[in-house]
Coordinates of C-alpha atoms in Angstrom, one line a residue:
M1 CA 18.2 50.9 28.2
I2 CA 15.8 48.0 28.7
I3 CA 15.1 46.0 25.6
K4 CA 12.0 43.7 25.5
H5 CA 11.7 40.4 23.8
Q6 CA 9.7 41.4 20.7
F7 CA 8.3 38.2 19.3
E8 CA 6.2 35.3 20.5
P9 CA 7.4 31.8 21.5
V10 CA 6.9 29.0 19.0
I11 CA 4.9 26.6 21.1
D12 CA 1.6 24.7 21.1
N13 CA -0.2 22.0 23.0
T14 CA 1.7 19.2 21.2
S15 CA 5.1 20.6 22.1
E16 CA 7.3 18.0 23.9
I17 CA 10.8 19.6 23.6
L18 CA 11.5 23.2 24.7
I19 CA 14.7 24.9 23.4
L20 CA 15.5 28.1 25.3
G21 CA 18.2 30.6 24.3
S22 CA 19.2 33.5 26.4
F23 CA 17.9 36.6 24.6
P24 CA 17.5 37.4 20.8
S25 CA 20.5 38.8 19.0
V26 CA 20.5 42.2 17.2
K27 CA 19.8 40.4 13.9
S28 CA 17.0 38.4 15.5
R29 CA 15.4 41.5 17.0
E30 CA 15.6 43.3 13.6
N31 CA 14.1 40.3 11.8
E32 CA 11.6 39.4 14.7
F33 CA 12.5 35.8 14.8
Y34 CA 14.9 33.3 16.4
Y35 CA 18.5 32.8 15.3
M36 CA 18.4 35.2 12.3
N37 CA 22.2 36.0 12.4
K38 CA 23.5 34.0 9.4
Q39 CA 26.6 33.1 11.4
N40 CA 24.5 31.4 14.1
R41 CA 24.4 27.7 13.5
F42 CA 21.1 26.9 15.1
W43 CA 19.1 26.3 11.9
K44 CA 22.1 24.4 10.4
V45 CA 22.2 22.1 13.4
L46 CA 18.5 21.3 13.3
S47 CA 18.6 20.9 9.6
S48 CA 21.4 18.4 9.9
L49 CA 19.7 16.5 12.8
Y50 CA 16.3 16.1 11.1
G51 CA 17.4 15.9 7.4
I52 CA 15.3 18.9 6.4
D53 CA 16.2 22.4 5.3
L54 CA 15.3 24.8 8.1
E55 CA 18.0 27.2 7.1
N56 CA 16.6 28.5 3.9
C57 CA 12.9 28.4 4.5
S58 CA 10.6 31.3 5.6
R59 CA 9.7 32.2 9.1
D60 CA 6.3 30.6 8.7
Q61 CA 7.8 27.4 7.3
K62 CA 10.3 27.2 10.2
I63 CA 7.4 27.6 12.7
L64 CA 5.4 24.9 10.9
K65 CA 8.3 22.5 10.8
L66 CA 9.2 23.1 14.5
K67 CA 5.6 22.3 15.5
E68 CA 5.6 19.2 13.4
L69 CA 8.8 18.1 15.3
K70 CA 7.0 19.0 18.6
I71 CA 9.8 21.5 19.3
A72 CA 9.0 24.7 21.1
L73 CA 11.3 27.7 21.0
Y74 CA 11.7 30.7 23.2
D75 CA 14.3 32.5 25.4
V76 CA 14.9 32.6 29.2
I77 CA 15.0 36.4 29.3
E78 CA 11.9 38.4 28.7
E79 CA 13.7 41.8 28.9
C80 CA 17.1 43.1 29.8
E81 CA 19.8 45.6 29.2
I82 CA 22.2 44.3 26.6
T83 CA 25.1 45.6 24.5
G84 CA 24.7 44.4 20.9
S85 CA 24.2 40.6 21.1
Q86 CA 26.7 39.8 23.8
D87 CA 25.3 37.5 26.6
S88 CA 28.2 38.7 28.8
S89 CA 26.8 42.2 28.7
I90 CA 23.3 41.3 29.9
R91 CA 22.1 43.2 33.0
N92 CA 18.8 43.6 34.9
A93 CA 17.3 40.5 33.2
K94 CA 13.6 39.9 33.7
I95 CA 13.0 36.1 33.4
I96 CA 10.1 34.5 31.6
D97 CA 7.1 33.0 33.3
L98 CA 8.0 29.4 32.6
E99 CA 4.9 28.0 34.3
E100 CA 2.6 30.1 32.1
L101 CA 4.6 29.2 29.0
I102 CA 4.4 25.4 29.4
K103 CA 1.1 24.9 31.2
K104 CA -0.8 23.8 28.1
T105 CA 1.9 21.7 26.5
N106 CA 3.4 18.3 26.8
I107 CA 7.0 19.5 27.5
Q108 CA 9.1 16.5 28.6
K109 CA 12.6 18.0 28.2
I110 CA 14.1 21.5 28.2
Y111 CA 17.3 22.2 26.3
L112 CA 19.3 25.4 27.0
N113 CA 21.3 26.8 24.1
G114 CA 24.5 27.9 25.8
N115 CA 25.9 28.8 29.3
K116 CA 24.0 32.0 29.9
A117 CA 20.6 30.4 29.2
Y118 CA 21.4 27.4 31.3
N119 CA 22.8 29.3 34.3
L120 CA 19.8 31.7 34.4
F121 CA 17.4 28.8 34.0
I122 CA 18.9 26.7 36.8
K123 CA 19.0 29.8 39.1
H124 CA 15.3 30.7 38.5
F125 CA 13.8 27.2 37.8
P126 CA 15.7 24.7 40.0
M127 CA 12.6 22.6 40.2
Y128 CA 13.0 21.8 36.5
S129 CA 16.7 20.8 36.7
K130 CA 15.9 17.1 36.2
I131 CA 14.4 17.7 32.7
A132 CA 16.9 20.5 31.8
C133 CA 20.0 19.9 29.7
K134 CA 22.7 22.4 28.7
L135 CA 23.8 22.3 25.1
P136 CA 26.8 24.1 23.6
S137 CA 25.8 27.5 22.1
T138 CA 25.2 27.7 18.4
S139 CA 26.3 31.3 18.5
P140 CA 29.3 32.3 16.3
A141 CA 31.0 33.5 19.5
N142 CA 31.3 29.8 20.4
A143 CA 34.0 29.2 17.8
V144 CA 35.5 26.2 19.8
Y145 CA 32.7 24.1 18.4
T146 CA 32.6 23.1 14.7
L147 CA 29.3 22.5 13.1
E148 CA 30.0 18.8 13.2
K149 CA 30.7 18.9 16.9
L150 CA 27.5 20.9 17.6
V151 CA 25.4 18.4 15.6
E152 CA 27.0 15.6 17.6
E153 CA 26.2 17.3 20.9
W154 CA 22.7 18.4 19.9
N155 CA 21.8 14.9 18.7
I156 CA 20.6 14.3 22.2
I157 CA 17.3 16.2 21.4
K158 CA 16.3 13.4 19.1
Q159 CA 16.4 10.7 21.8

């Protein structure tokens, strides 16, 4: 069964950084927002990097703070077949229209949250490879990385 991405990107004309995941998890789809699985460390990592609490604030507050930081947020896949939240199960992926997404922004750098997002991005958007950077996944499935190690690796987005 094909599942469509159900919520809008967080992006505006001041966005300079674009963070792309692969496709929303079950919890994110249920809650209609990014990284809503409590075990995912995305909000913890950004909170640590910027010294603000993005983990415990509302959806609207997260959006406001991301925009203040000039960070845009979306996923590489617009729709796909997926079992649960497992990237490895993704089939028949329809990729986003990146040109349309970023045309009215000031995107300087694109960060990919994990291998699946990065591999699909490079396959479909090789012309953006110079501004693309793969970061270790914040997913709980990426147990090799401690929160501290993720923060260390993700610190590149502040430069």
